PDB file of C-alpha atoms and ligand atoms in Angstrom:
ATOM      1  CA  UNK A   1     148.226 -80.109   9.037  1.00 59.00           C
ATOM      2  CA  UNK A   2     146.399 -83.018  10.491  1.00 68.00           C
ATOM      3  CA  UNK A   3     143.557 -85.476   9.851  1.00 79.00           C
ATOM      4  CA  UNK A   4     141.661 -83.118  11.643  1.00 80.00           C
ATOM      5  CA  UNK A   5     142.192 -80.036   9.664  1.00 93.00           C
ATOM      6  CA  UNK A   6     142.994 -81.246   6.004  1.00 98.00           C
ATOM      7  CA  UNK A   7     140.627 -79.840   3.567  1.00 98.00           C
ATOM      8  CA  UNK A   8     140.593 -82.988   1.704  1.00 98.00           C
ATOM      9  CA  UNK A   9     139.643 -85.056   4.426  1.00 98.00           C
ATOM     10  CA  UNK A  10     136.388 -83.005   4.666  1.00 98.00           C
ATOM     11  CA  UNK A  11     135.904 -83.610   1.605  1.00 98.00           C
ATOM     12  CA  UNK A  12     135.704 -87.215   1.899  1.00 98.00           C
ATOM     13  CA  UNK A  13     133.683 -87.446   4.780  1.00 97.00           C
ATOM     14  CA  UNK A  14     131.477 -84.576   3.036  1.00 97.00           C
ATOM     15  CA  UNK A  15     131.670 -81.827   5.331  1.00 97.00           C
ATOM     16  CA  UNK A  16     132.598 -79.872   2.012  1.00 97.00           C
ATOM     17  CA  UNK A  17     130.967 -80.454  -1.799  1.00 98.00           C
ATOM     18  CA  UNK A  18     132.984 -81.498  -4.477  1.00 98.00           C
ATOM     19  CA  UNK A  19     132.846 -82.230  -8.049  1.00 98.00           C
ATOM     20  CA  UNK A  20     133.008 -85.885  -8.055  1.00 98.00           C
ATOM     21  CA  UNK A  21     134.370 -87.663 -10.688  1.00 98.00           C
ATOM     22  CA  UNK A  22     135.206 -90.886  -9.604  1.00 98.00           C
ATOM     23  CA  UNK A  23     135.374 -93.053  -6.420  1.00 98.00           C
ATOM     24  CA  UNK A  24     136.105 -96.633  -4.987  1.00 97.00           C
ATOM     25  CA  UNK A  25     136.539 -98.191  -2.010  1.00 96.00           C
ATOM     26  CA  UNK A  26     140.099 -96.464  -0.914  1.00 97.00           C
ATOM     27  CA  UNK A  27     140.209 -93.413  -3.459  1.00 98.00           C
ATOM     28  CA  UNK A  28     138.039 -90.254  -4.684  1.00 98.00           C
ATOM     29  CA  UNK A  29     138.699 -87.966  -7.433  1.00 98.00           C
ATOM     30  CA  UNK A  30     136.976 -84.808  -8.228  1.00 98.00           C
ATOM     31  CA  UNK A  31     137.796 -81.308 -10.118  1.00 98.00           C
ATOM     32  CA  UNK A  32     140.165 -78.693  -9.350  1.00 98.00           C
ATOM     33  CA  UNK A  33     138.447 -75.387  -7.554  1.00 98.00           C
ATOM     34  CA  UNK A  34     141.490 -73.712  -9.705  1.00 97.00           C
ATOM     35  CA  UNK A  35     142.119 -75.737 -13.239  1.00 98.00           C
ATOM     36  CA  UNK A  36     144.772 -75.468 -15.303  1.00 97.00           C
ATOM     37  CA  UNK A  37     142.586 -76.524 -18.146  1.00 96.00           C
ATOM     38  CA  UNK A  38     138.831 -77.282 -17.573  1.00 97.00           C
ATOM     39  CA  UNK A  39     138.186 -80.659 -16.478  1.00 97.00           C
ATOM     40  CA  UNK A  40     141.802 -80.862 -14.545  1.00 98.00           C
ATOM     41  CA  UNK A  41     141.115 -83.652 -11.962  1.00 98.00           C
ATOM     42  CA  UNK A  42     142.575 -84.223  -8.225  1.00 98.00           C
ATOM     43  CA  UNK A  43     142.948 -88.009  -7.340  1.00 98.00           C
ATOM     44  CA  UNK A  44     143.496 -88.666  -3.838  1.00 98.00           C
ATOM     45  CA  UNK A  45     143.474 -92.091  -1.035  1.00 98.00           C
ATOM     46  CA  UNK A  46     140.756 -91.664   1.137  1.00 98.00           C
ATOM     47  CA  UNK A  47     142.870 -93.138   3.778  1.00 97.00           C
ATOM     48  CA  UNK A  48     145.048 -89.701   5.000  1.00 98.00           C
ATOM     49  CA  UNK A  49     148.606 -89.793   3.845  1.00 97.00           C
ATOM     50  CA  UNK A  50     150.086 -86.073   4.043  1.00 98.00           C
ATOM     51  CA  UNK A  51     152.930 -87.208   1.170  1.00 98.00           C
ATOM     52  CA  UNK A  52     153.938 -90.136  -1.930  1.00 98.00           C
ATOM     53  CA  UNK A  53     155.974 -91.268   1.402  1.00 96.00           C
ATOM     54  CA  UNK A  54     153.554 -91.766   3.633  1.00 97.00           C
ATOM     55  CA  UNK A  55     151.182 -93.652   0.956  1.00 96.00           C
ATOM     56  CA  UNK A  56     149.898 -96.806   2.713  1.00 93.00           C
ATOM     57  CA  UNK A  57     151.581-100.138   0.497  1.00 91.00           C
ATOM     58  CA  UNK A  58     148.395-101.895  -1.722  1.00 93.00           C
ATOM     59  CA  UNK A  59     147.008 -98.567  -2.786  1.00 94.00           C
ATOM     60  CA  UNK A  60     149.010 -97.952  -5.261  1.00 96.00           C
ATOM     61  CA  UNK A  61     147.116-100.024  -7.886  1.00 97.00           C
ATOM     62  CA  UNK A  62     143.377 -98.319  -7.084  1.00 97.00           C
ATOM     63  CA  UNK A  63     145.127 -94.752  -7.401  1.00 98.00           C
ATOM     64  CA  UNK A  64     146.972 -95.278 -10.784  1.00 98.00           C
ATOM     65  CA  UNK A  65     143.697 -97.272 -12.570  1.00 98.00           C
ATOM     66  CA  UNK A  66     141.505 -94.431 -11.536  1.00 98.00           C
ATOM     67  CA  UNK A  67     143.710 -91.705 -13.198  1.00 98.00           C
ATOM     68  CA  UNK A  68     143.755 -94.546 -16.639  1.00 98.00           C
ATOM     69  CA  UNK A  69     140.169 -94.208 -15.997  1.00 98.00           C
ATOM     70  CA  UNK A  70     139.705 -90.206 -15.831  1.00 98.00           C
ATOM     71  CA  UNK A  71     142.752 -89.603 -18.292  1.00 98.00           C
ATOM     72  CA  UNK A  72     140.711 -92.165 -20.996  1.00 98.00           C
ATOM     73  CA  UNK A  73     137.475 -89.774 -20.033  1.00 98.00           C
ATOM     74  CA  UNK A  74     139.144 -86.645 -20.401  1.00 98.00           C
ATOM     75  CA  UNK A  75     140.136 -87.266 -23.811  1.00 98.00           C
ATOM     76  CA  UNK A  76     136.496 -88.929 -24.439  1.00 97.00           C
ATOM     77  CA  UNK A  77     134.568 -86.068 -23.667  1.00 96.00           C
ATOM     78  CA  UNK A  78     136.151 -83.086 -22.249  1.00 95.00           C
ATOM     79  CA  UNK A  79     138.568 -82.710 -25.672  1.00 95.00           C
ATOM     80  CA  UNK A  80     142.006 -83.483 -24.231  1.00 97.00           C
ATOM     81  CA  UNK A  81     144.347 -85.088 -27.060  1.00 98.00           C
ATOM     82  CA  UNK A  82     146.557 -86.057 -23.736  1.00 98.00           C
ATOM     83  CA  UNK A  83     146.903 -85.510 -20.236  1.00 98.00           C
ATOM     84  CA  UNK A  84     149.947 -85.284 -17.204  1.00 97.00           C
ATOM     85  CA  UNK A  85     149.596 -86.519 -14.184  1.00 98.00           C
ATOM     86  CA  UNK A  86     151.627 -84.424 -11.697  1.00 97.00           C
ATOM     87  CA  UNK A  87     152.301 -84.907  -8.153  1.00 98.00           C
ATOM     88  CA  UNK A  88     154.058 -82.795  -5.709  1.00 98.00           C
ATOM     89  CA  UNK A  89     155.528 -83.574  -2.212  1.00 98.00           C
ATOM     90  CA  UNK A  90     156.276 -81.350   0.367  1.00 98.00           C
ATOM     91  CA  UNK A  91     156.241 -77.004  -0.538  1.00 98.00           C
ATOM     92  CA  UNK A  92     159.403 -77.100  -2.385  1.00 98.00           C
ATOM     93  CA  UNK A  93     157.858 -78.789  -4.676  1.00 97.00           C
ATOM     94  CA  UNK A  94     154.803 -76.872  -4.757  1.00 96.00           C
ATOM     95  CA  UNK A  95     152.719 -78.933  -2.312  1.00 98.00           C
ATOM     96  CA  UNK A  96     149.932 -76.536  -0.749  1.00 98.00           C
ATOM     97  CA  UNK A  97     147.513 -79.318   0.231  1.00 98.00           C
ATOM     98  CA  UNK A  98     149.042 -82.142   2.665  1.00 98.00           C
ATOM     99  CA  UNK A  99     147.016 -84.595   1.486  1.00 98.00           C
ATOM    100  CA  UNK A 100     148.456 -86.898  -1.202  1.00 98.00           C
ATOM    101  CA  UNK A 101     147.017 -86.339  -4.757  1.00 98.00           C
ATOM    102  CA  UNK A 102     147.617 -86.433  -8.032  1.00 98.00           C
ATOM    103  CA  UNK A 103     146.975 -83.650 -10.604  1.00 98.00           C
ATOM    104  CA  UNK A 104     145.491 -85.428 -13.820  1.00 98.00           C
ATOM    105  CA  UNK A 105     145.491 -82.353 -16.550  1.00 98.00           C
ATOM    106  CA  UNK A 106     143.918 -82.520 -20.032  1.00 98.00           C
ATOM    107  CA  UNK A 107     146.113 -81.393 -22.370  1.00 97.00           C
ATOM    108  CA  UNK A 108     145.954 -80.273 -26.564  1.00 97.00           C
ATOM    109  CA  UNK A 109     148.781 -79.528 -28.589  1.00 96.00           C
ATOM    110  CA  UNK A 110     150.734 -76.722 -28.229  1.00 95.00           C
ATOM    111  CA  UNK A 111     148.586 -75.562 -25.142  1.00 96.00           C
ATOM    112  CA  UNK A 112     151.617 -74.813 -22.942  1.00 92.00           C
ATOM    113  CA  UNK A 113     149.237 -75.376 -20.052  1.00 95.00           C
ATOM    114  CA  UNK A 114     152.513 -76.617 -18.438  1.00 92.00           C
ATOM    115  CA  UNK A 115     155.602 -75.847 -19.182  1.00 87.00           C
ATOM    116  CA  UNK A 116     158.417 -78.315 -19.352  1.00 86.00           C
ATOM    117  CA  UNK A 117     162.005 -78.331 -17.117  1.00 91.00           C
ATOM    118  CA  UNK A 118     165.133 -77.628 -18.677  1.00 94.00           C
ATOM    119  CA  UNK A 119     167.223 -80.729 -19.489  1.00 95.00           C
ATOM    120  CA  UNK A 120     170.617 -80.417 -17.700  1.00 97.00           C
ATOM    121  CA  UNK A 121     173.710 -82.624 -17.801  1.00 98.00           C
ATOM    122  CA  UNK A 122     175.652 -84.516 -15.498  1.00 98.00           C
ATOM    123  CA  UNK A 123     179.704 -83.575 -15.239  1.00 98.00           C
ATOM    124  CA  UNK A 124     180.236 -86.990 -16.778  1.00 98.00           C
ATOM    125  CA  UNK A 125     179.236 -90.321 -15.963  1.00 98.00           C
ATOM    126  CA  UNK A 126     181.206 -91.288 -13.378  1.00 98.00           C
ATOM    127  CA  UNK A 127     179.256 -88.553 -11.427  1.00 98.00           C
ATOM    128  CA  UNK A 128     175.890 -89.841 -12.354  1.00 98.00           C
ATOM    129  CA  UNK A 129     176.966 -93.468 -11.839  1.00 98.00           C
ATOM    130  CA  UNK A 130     178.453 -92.272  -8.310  1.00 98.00           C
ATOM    131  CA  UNK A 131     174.477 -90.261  -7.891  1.00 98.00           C
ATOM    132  CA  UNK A 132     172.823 -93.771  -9.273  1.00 98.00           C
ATOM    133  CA  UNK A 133     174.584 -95.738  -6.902  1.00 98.00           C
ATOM    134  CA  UNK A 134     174.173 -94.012  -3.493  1.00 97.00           C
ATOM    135  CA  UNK A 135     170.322 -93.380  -4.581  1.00 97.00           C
ATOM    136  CA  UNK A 136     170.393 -97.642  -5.108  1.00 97.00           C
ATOM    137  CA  UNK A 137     171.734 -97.660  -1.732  1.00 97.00           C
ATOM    138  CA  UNK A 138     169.374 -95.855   0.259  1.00 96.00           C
ATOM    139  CA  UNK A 139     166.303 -97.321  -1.803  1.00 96.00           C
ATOM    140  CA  UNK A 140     167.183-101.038  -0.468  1.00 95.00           C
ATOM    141  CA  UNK A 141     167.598 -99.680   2.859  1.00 94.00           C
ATOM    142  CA  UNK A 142     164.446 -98.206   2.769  1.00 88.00           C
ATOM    143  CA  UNK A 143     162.709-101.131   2.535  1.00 71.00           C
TER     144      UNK A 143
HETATM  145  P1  5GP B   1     148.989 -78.846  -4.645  1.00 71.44           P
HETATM  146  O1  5GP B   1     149.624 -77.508  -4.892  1.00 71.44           O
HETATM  147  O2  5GP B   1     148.913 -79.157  -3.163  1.00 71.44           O
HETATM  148  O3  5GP B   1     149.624 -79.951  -5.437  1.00 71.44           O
HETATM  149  O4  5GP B   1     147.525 -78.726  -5.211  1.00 71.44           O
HETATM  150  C1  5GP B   1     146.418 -78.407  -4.438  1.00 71.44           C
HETATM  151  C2  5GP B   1     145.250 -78.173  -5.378  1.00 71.44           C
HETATM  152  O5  5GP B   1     144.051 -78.261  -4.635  1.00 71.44           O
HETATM  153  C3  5GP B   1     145.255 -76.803  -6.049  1.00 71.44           C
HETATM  154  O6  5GP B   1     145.328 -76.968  -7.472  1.00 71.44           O
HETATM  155  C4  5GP B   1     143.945 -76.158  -5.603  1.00 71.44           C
HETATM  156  O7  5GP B   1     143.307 -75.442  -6.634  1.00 71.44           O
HETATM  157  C5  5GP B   1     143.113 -77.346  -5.150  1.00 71.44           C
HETATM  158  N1  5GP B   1     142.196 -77.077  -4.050  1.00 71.44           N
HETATM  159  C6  5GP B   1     142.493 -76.474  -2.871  1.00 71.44           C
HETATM  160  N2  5GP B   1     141.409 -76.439  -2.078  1.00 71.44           N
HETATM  161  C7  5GP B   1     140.405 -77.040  -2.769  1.00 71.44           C
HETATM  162  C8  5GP B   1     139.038 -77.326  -2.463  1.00 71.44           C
HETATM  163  O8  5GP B   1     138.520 -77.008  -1.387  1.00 71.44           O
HETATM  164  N3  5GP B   1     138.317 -77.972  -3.414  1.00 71.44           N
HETATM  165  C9  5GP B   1     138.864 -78.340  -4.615  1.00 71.44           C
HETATM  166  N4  5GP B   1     138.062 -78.977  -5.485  1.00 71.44           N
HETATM  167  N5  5GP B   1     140.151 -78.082  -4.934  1.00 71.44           N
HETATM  168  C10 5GP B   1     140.908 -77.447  -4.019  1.00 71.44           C
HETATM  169 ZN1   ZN B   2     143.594 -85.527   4.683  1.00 71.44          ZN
END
C-alpha cells in the first residue's frame, strides 16, 4: 500500500468522511467504522508512515497527548472506567491498515472487550539476560 492508495490518507485529505474526534497540526483521530466498544477511537500522523518504524522522530509527543486527551473524554462522557491503547505493526500482528494508528478503546470492568495474553516464562535468567542483551545491542545500533 502506498500514499496513494491508503484509506487513511483519504481520509485526511477528505476524499472520505470520518467521525472526527480530534485533530492538530500533524495528527487526526476519529471513530472506528468497526468498534470494539462504542466510542473506540483511531489516532493516526497525518504525515504517512505505513508502521511504529517508520514514525517520523518529533511526533511522538502530539500522538501520545491526543490519546491523554480522547482517553480523559472517553471516560468523561462516553462511560469508560478505563481505556487501552493498542497498536499493531505489520499483519502478524494484526495490522490490516498500513497506516500507523493507535487503537484507543473504552473499557468497564469485567467487559472482556479484550482479552489479555498468557504470561509465559523464560528457561531461567541467564536466557532472558542473554534475550535483554542482544535486544540492547541492536537498539543502540539502531540509532
Ligand atoms: P488495524 O487492524 O490495522 O490495527 O486496524 C484497522 C482499523 O481500521 C479496524 O479496526 C477497522 O475497523 C478500521 N477501519 C478500516 N477502514 C476504515 C474506514 O474507512 N473508516 C474508519 N473510520 N475506520 C476504518
Ligand atoms: Zn496513509
Amino acid at each position: 500500500m502506498t500514499v496513494d492508495n491508503c484509506i487513511f490518507c483519504k481520509i485526511i485529505k477528505g476524499e472520505i468522511p470520518c467521525a472526527k474526534v480530534y485533530e492538530d497540526q500533524d495528527v487526526l483521530a476519529f471513530l472506528d467504522l468497526n468498534p470494539a466498544a462504542p466510542g473506540h477511537t483511531l489516532v493516526l500522523p497525518k504525515k504517512h508512515a505505513a508502521t511504529l518504524l517508520d514514525l517520523e522522530p518529533g511526533t511522538g509527543d502530539s500522538l501520545l497527548q491526543a490519546m491523554r486527551k480522547i482517553g480523559g473524554a472517553l471516560r468523561d462522557v462516553a462511560g469508560a472506567e478505563g481505556f487501552n491503547c493498542v497498536q499493531n505493526n505489520f499483519a502478524s500482528a494484526g495490522q490490516e491498515v498500513m497506516h500507523l494508528h493507535w487503537h484507543v478503546i473504552p473499557r468497564r470492568e469485567g467487559d472482556l472487550v479484550i482479552t489479555a495474553w498468557r504470561p509465559g516464562k523464560y528457561a531461567d535468567m541467564a536466557q532472558m539476560a542473554q534475550l535483554a542483551g542482544q535486544l540492547l545491542a541492536a537498539v543502540e545500533k539502531s540509532g
